[in-house]
């Protein structure tokens, strides 16, 4: 046992998990274990991009906790937290960690399931790990755990499990709100012992279905306004929207698919907030959008970053014009 049971029962725990299906399933498994021990995390974070972003680091400064659990997220800056921590991950780590469960041949959900099983019989939750395994293509892990899952829930055919993968995977395009509903759906279904209820029959999965439905309508509305609101500049398309729904990443993805030779950046100035959420997507190769967002956000003293083809930022509404200007400047350097 890597961590004493007593510690899992008594510690104030923060969970930071990747926002994809494997990360969400890992988190649901770990939280289910804590619940069995009469505990619950004090905070749960699901950063968009693999490295824990500066915003999460900032928020953690104000948190009161004594153990931090990283699921499906590699991190080289763990020492910055100056707390006890545990890493469960299958991405090769950049640095050695004292308390780390790592196996490149399995996904994080599988590893988390095995970790939980060292404390108690966890077979009731095997189906959650199956969803994570399928999502991350850990087929050996999947075959092994499916045997356990199917003994309890005969309805869990591969087809049903694949439907669950799509349901959970699609949550992250609806930002933290979508991820929270997906995680809670898994917890609700785990509690009741009825796995298929995650597909829209638990309170949180109903909310996720509803959020998806509204988001499609909202995205289509802004698509219809595109000719009026798009700001074209060389290879960039900037689109400023005002939506109460977290559709910036959904819309940016759609635009990038429709305009394969463009870098599509959606800026959502949510009416009730003083900051804007930005998401950029592109299909162009040899372009590093994450690097541009990181550099521009550093200059603006805000948080942002990502990968070559997908990046995000959170900026003050008063900085939107400046942000657009700096992205264009940064690219032409
Ligand atoms: Mn993973």
Short mmCIF file of C-alpha atoms and ligand atoms in Angstrom, two decimals:
data_model
loop_
_atom_site.label_atom_id
_atom_site.label_comp_id
_atom_site.label_asym_id
_atom_site.label_seq_id
_atom_site.Cartn_x
_atom_site.Cartn_y
_atom_site.Cartn_z
CA UNK A 1 0.00 0.00 0.00
CA UNK A 2 1.52 3.22 -1.11
CA UNK A 3 -0.49 5.44 1.21
CA UNK A 4 -1.84 4.37 4.60
CA UNK A 5 -5.59 3.91 4.73
CA UNK A 6 -5.75 6.22 7.72
CA UNK A 7 -4.25 8.98 5.64
CA UNK A 8 -6.92 8.59 2.97
CA UNK A 9 -9.58 8.72 5.68
CA UNK A 10 -8.31 11.78 7.51
CA UNK A 11 -6.43 13.96 5.02
CA UNK A 12 -7.79 17.04 3.35
CA UNK A 13 -7.25 15.98 -0.25
CA UNK A 14 -7.12 17.95 -3.48
CA UNK A 15 -7.57 16.05 -6.75
CA UNK A 16 -6.20 17.35 -10.04
CA UNK A 17 -7.19 15.22 -13.00
CA UNK A 18 -6.91 15.42 -16.77
CA UNK A 19 -10.17 16.51 -18.41
CA UNK A 20 -10.35 13.61 -20.90
CA UNK A 21 -12.36 10.42 -20.30
CA UNK A 22 -9.40 8.53 -18.78
CA UNK A 23 -8.75 11.41 -16.37
CA UNK A 24 -12.42 11.78 -15.45
CA UNK A 25 -12.79 8.02 -14.84
CA UNK A 26 -9.60 7.96 -12.73
CA UNK A 27 -11.00 10.78 -10.67
CA UNK A 28 -14.38 9.03 -10.23
CA UNK A 29 -12.59 5.88 -9.03
CA UNK A 30 -10.38 7.73 -6.57
CA UNK A 31 -13.31 9.74 -5.18
CA UNK A 32 -15.38 6.54 -4.83
CA UNK A 33 -12.58 5.10 -2.70
CA UNK A 34 -12.48 8.22 -0.53
CA UNK A 35 -16.27 8.06 -0.11
CA UNK A 36 -15.95 4.48 1.12
CA UNK A 37 -13.56 5.84 3.74
CA UNK A 38 -15.98 8.60 4.73
CA UNK A 39 -13.88 11.26 3.04
CA UNK A 40 -14.35 13.56 0.05
CA UNK A 41 -11.87 15.84 -1.73
CA UNK A 42 -11.81 19.46 -0.55
CA UNK A 43 -11.28 20.52 -4.17
CA UNK A 44 -11.27 18.96 -7.62
CA UNK A 45 -9.55 20.59 -10.59
CA UNK A 46 -9.56 19.52 -14.23
CA UNK A 47 -7.07 21.63 -16.17
CA UNK A 48 -7.56 21.71 -19.92
CA UNK A 49 -4.02 21.18 -21.02
CA UNK A 50 -1.73 18.51 -19.73
CA UNK A 51 0.50 20.70 -17.60
CA UNK A 52 -1.24 22.17 -14.57
CA UNK A 53 -1.93 25.77 -15.47
CA UNK A 54 -1.01 28.86 -13.53
CA UNK A 55 -4.61 29.48 -12.60
CA UNK A 56 -4.87 26.18 -10.75
CA UNK A 57 -1.55 26.93 -9.04
CA UNK A 58 -2.96 30.31 -7.94
CA UNK A 59 -6.16 28.80 -6.56
CA UNK A 60 -4.24 26.13 -4.70
CA UNK A 61 -2.39 28.81 -2.76
CA UNK A 62 -5.65 29.65 -0.98
CA UNK A 63 -6.63 26.03 -0.36
CA UNK A 64 -6.21 24.27 2.94
CA UNK A 65 -5.14 20.69 2.24
CA UNK A 66 -2.48 18.14 3.12
CA UNK A 67 -2.44 15.68 0.22
CA UNK A 68 -2.60 16.39 -3.47
CA UNK A 69 -3.47 13.64 -5.96
CA UNK A 70 -2.57 13.95 -9.65
CA UNK A 71 -4.48 11.65 -11.97
CA UNK A 72 -3.54 11.20 -15.62
CA UNK A 73 -1.48 14.41 -15.53
CA UNK A 74 2.30 14.54 -15.75
CA UNK A 75 3.83 17.35 -13.79
CA UNK A 76 7.35 18.57 -13.39
CA UNK A 77 6.45 21.31 -10.95
CA UNK A 78 5.14 19.19 -8.10
CA UNK A 79 7.82 20.41 -5.73
CA UNK A 80 6.30 23.89 -6.04
CA UNK A 81 3.28 22.76 -4.06
CA UNK A 82 5.36 21.84 -1.01
CA UNK A 83 2.77 19.27 0.09
CA UNK A 84 2.52 15.53 0.24
CA UNK A 85 1.44 14.22 -3.13
CA UNK A 86 0.57 11.10 -5.12
CA UNK A 87 0.80 10.70 -8.90
CA UNK A 88 -1.07 8.01 -10.83
CA UNK A 89 -0.23 8.30 -14.51
CA UNK A 90 0.83 6.57 -17.69
CA UNK A 91 2.56 9.51 -19.37
CA UNK A 92 6.34 9.21 -18.92
CA UNK A 93 7.27 11.59 -16.09
CA UNK A 94 9.80 14.34 -16.64
CA UNK A 95 11.16 13.88 -13.13
CA UNK A 96 11.19 11.08 -10.59
CA UNK A 97 8.52 11.28 -7.92
CA UNK A 98 8.57 9.66 -4.50
CA UNK A 99 4.97 8.57 -4.58
CA UNK A 100 4.12 7.65 -8.10
CA UNK A 101 2.24 4.81 -9.75
CA UNK A 102 3.40 4.73 -13.33
CA UNK A 103 2.99 2.19 -16.10
CA UNK A 104 3.23 3.09 -19.74
CA UNK A 105 1.37 -0.09 -20.73
CA UNK A 106 -1.86 0.79 -18.99
CA UNK A 107 -4.11 3.82 -18.80
CA UNK A 108 -4.59 5.87 -15.63
CA UNK A 109 -8.08 4.48 -14.93
CA UNK A 110 -6.65 0.96 -14.88
CA UNK A 111 -3.83 2.03 -12.56
CA UNK A 112 -6.24 3.90 -10.29
CA UNK A 113 -8.53 0.87 -10.15
CA UNK A 114 -5.58 -1.32 -9.11
CA UNK A 115 -4.54 1.24 -6.51
CA UNK A 116 -8.05 1.30 -5.01
CA UNK A 117 -8.21 -2.51 -5.05
CA UNK A 118 -5.27 -2.72 -2.65
CA UNK A 119 -7.57 -1.31 0.07
CA UNK A 120 -10.82 -3.15 -0.55
CA UNK A 121 -12.80 -5.20 -3.04
CA UNK A 122 -13.42 -2.63 -5.73
CA UNK A 123 -15.13 -4.82 -8.35
CA UNK A 124 -18.34 -2.76 -8.08
CA UNK A 125 -16.42 0.06 -9.79
CA UNK A 126 -14.62 -1.97 -12.48
CA UNK A 127 -16.98 -0.66 -15.17
CA UNK A 128 -15.70 2.90 -14.63
CA UNK A 129 -12.14 1.73 -15.27
CA UNK A 130 -13.40 -0.10 -18.39
CA UNK A 131 -14.69 3.19 -19.78
CA UNK A 132 -11.28 4.83 -19.16
CA UNK A 133 -9.43 1.87 -20.71
CA UNK A 134 -11.53 2.00 -23.87
CA UNK A 135 -11.12 5.76 -24.14
CA UNK A 136 -7.31 5.56 -23.89
CA UNK A 137 -7.08 2.33 -25.95
CA UNK A 138 -5.67 0.22 -23.11
CA UNK A 139 -7.16 -2.94 -24.59
CA UNK A 140 -5.35 -5.42 -22.32
CA UNK A 141 -6.57 -3.53 -19.28
CA UNK A 142 -10.03 -3.40 -20.79
CA UNK A 143 -10.25 -7.17 -21.39
CA UNK A 144 -9.09 -7.89 -17.84
CA UNK A 145 -11.51 -5.50 -16.14
CA UNK A 146 -14.45 -6.23 -18.43
CA UNK A 147 -14.53 -9.77 -17.00
CA UNK A 148 -15.02 -8.30 -13.53
CA UNK A 149 -17.51 -5.62 -14.64
CA UNK A 150 -19.73 -7.95 -16.61
CA UNK A 151 -20.15 -10.35 -13.68
CA UNK A 152 -22.04 -7.63 -11.84
CA UNK A 153 -23.69 -5.84 -14.71
CA UNK A 154 -24.66 -8.14 -17.56
CA UNK A 155 -25.87 -5.24 -19.70
CA UNK A 156 -22.31 -3.93 -20.12
CA UNK A 157 -21.55 -5.06 -23.64
CA UNK A 158 -18.69 -3.47 -25.51
CA UNK A 159 -21.21 -1.43 -27.47
CA UNK A 160 -22.78 -0.01 -24.31
CA UNK A 161 -19.33 0.75 -22.86
CA UNK A 162 -18.34 2.51 -26.08
CA UNK A 163 -21.44 4.67 -25.87
CA UNK A 164 -20.37 5.59 -22.34
CA UNK A 165 -16.90 6.51 -23.64
CA UNK A 166 -18.43 8.95 -26.13
CA UNK A 167 -20.72 10.39 -23.49
CA UNK A 168 -17.85 11.08 -21.06
CA UNK A 169 -15.30 12.11 -23.71
CA UNK A 170 -17.56 14.75 -25.21
CA UNK A 171 -17.91 16.55 -21.86
CA UNK A 172 -14.66 18.47 -22.08
CA UNK A 173 -15.62 20.53 -25.09
CA UNK A 174 -18.07 22.15 -22.69
CA UNK A 175 -15.27 23.27 -20.39
CA UNK A 176 -15.19 22.76 -16.61
CA UNK A 177 -18.98 22.73 -16.41
CA UNK A 178 -19.25 19.74 -18.76
CA UNK A 179 -16.41 17.90 -17.02
CA UNK A 180 -18.03 18.42 -13.61
CA UNK A 181 -21.34 16.97 -14.82
CA UNK A 182 -19.55 13.97 -16.37
CA UNK A 183 -17.60 13.25 -13.18
CA UNK A 184 -20.72 13.59 -11.04
CA UNK A 185 -22.67 11.32 -13.43
CA UNK A 186 -20.09 8.59 -12.87
CA UNK A 187 -20.27 9.06 -9.10
CA UNK A 188 -24.06 8.92 -9.12
CA UNK A 189 -24.16 5.79 -11.29
CA UNK A 190 -21.44 4.17 -9.16
CA UNK A 191 -23.38 4.89 -6.00
CA UNK A 192 -26.58 3.32 -7.32
CA UNK A 193 -24.77 0.38 -8.94
CA UNK A 194 -26.55 1.13 -12.23
CA UNK A 195 -23.78 2.01 -14.72
CA UNK A 196 -25.97 2.73 -17.75
CA UNK A 197 -27.74 5.54 -15.90
CA UNK A 198 -24.76 7.77 -16.78
CA UNK A 199 -26.25 7.99 -20.27
CA UNK A 200 -28.80 10.59 -19.20
CA UNK A 201 -30.73 9.12 -16.26
CA UNK A 202 -28.91 10.58 -13.26
CA UNK A 203 -29.38 14.23 -12.21
CA UNK A 204 -25.92 15.25 -13.44
CA UNK A 205 -26.01 13.29 -16.68
CA UNK A 206 -29.37 14.96 -17.40
CA UNK A 207 -27.64 18.29 -16.90
CA UNK A 208 -24.87 17.25 -19.28
CA UNK A 209 -27.40 16.20 -21.96
CA UNK A 210 -29.20 19.50 -21.50
CA UNK A 211 -25.95 21.49 -21.69
CA UNK A 212 -25.01 19.67 -24.91
CA UNK A 213 -28.42 20.35 -26.43
CA UNK A 214 -28.32 24.06 -25.60
CA UNK A 215 -24.71 24.32 -26.76
CA UNK A 216 -25.50 22.98 -30.22
CA UNK A 217 -28.26 25.57 -30.62
CA UNK A 218 -26.01 28.34 -29.28
CA UNK A 219 -23.10 27.33 -31.52
CA UNK A 220 -25.36 27.33 -34.57
CA UNK A 221 -26.64 30.79 -33.65
CA UNK A 222 -23.11 32.23 -33.62
CA UNK A 223 -22.22 30.37 -36.82
CA UNK A 224 -25.17 32.09 -38.51
CA UNK A 225 -23.81 35.49 -37.35
CA UNK A 226 -20.29 34.75 -38.52
CA UNK A 227 -20.14 37.08 -41.52
CA UNK A 228 -21.00 40.02 -39.22
CA UNK A 229 -18.72 39.22 -36.32
CA UNK A 230 -15.61 37.53 -37.71
CA UNK A 231 -12.43 39.60 -37.76
CA UNK A 232 -10.22 38.26 -40.54
CA UNK A 233 -6.50 38.93 -40.46
CA UNK A 234 -4.13 37.07 -42.74
CA UNK A 235 -4.34 33.46 -41.57
CA UNK A 236 -6.26 34.31 -38.38
CA UNK A 237 -10.01 34.43 -37.87
CA UNK A 238 -11.03 36.05 -34.57
CA UNK A 239 -14.62 35.69 -33.45
CA UNK A 240 -15.97 37.67 -30.49
CA UNK A 241 -19.10 36.26 -28.91
CA UNK A 242 -21.15 36.94 -25.78
CA UNK A 243 -22.55 33.68 -24.53
CA UNK A 244 -23.50 32.44 -21.08
CA UNK A 245 -22.66 28.92 -22.23
CA UNK A 246 -19.06 27.65 -22.31
CA UNK A 247 -19.13 27.06 -26.08
CA UNK A 248 -15.83 28.77 -27.01
CA UNK A 249 -13.94 25.52 -27.52
CA UNK A 250 -16.85 23.83 -29.31
CA UNK A 251 -17.23 26.77 -31.71
CA UNK A 252 -13.48 27.13 -32.28
CA UNK A 253 -13.27 23.41 -33.14
CA UNK A 254 -16.15 23.70 -35.61
CA UNK A 255 -14.57 26.75 -37.27
CA UNK A 256 -11.18 25.05 -37.59
CA UNK A 257 -12.85 22.09 -39.29
CA UNK A 258 -14.68 24.38 -41.70
CA UNK A 259 -11.58 26.50 -42.42
CA UNK A 260 -8.62 24.14 -42.56
CA UNK A 261 -6.14 26.83 -43.64
CA UNK A 262 -7.00 29.22 -40.80
CA UNK A 263 -6.22 29.69 -37.14
CA UNK A 264 -9.61 30.15 -35.52
CA UNK A 265 -9.78 32.02 -32.23
CA UNK A 266 -13.06 32.42 -30.36
CA UNK A 267 -13.27 34.98 -27.59
CA UNK A 268 -16.27 34.59 -25.32
CA UNK A 269 -17.02 37.73 -23.31
CA UNK A 270 -19.59 36.21 -20.99
CA UNK A 271 -22.10 38.95 -20.08
CA UNK A 272 -21.94 38.43 -16.31
CA UNK A 273 -18.17 38.16 -15.98
CA UNK A 274 -15.31 40.61 -16.11
CA UNK A 275 -13.02 38.27 -18.00
CA UNK A 276 -13.19 36.62 -21.40
CA UNK A 277 -12.53 32.95 -22.14
CA UNK A 278 -10.49 32.35 -25.28
CA UNK A 279 -10.05 29.16 -27.28
CA UNK A 280 -8.00 28.73 -30.44
CA UNK A 281 -7.98 25.79 -32.84
CA UNK A 282 -6.22 25.11 -36.10
CA UNK A 283 -5.61 22.24 -38.49
CA UNK A 284 -2.45 23.86 -39.91
CA UNK A 285 0.74 21.89 -39.36
CA UNK A 286 4.00 23.55 -38.29
CA UNK A 287 2.23 26.16 -36.23
CA UNK A 288 2.52 26.55 -32.46
CA UNK A 289 -0.63 28.19 -31.12
CA UNK A 290 0.15 27.16 -27.54
CA UNK A 291 3.45 29.01 -27.65
CA UNK A 292 1.80 32.19 -28.98
CA UNK A 293 -0.90 32.07 -26.28
CA UNK A 294 1.71 31.48 -23.56
CA UNK A 295 3.83 34.42 -24.69
CA UNK A 296 0.93 36.84 -25.17
CA UNK A 297 -0.63 35.87 -21.82
CA UNK A 298 2.67 36.34 -20.05
CA UNK A 299 2.82 39.89 -21.41
CA UNK A 300 -0.77 40.52 -20.34
CA UNK A 301 -0.14 38.93 -16.96
CA UNK A 302 -2.94 36.44 -17.46
CA UNK A 303 -3.07 32.66 -17.83
CA UNK A 304 -3.01 30.77 -21.10
CA UNK A 305 -1.29 28.07 -23.11
CA UNK A 306 -1.86 24.71 -24.72
CA UNK A 307 -0.65 22.63 -27.63
CA UNK A 308 0.36 23.39 -31.20
CA UNK A 309 -3.16 23.05 -32.57
CA UNK A 310 -5.30 23.82 -29.53
CA UNK A 311 -4.81 26.53 -26.95
CA UNK A 312 -6.80 28.54 -24.44
CA UNK A 313 -6.58 31.67 -22.33
CA UNK A 314 -8.45 33.65 -19.72
CA UNK A 315 -8.06 37.41 -20.13
CA UNK A 316 -9.68 40.56 -18.79
CA UNK A 317 -12.45 41.86 -21.05
CA UNK A 318 -10.64 45.19 -21.13
CA UNK A 319 -7.66 43.40 -22.69
CA UNK A 320 -9.48 41.76 -25.62
CA UNK A 321 -8.40 44.27 -28.28
CA UNK A 322 -4.89 44.17 -26.93
CA UNK A 323 -4.89 40.37 -26.96
CA UNK A 324 -5.88 40.25 -30.64
CA UNK A 325 -3.21 42.82 -31.51
CA UNK A 326 -0.52 40.94 -29.62
CA UNK A 327 -1.40 37.55 -31.13
CA UNK A 328 -0.99 39.03 -34.61
CA UNK A 329 2.28 40.74 -33.65
CA UNK A 330 3.60 37.65 -31.95
CA UNK A 331 3.00 35.54 -35.05
CA UNK A 332 4.72 37.95 -37.42
CA UNK A 333 7.90 38.07 -35.32
MN1 LIG B 1 -4.79 8.88 -19.99
#
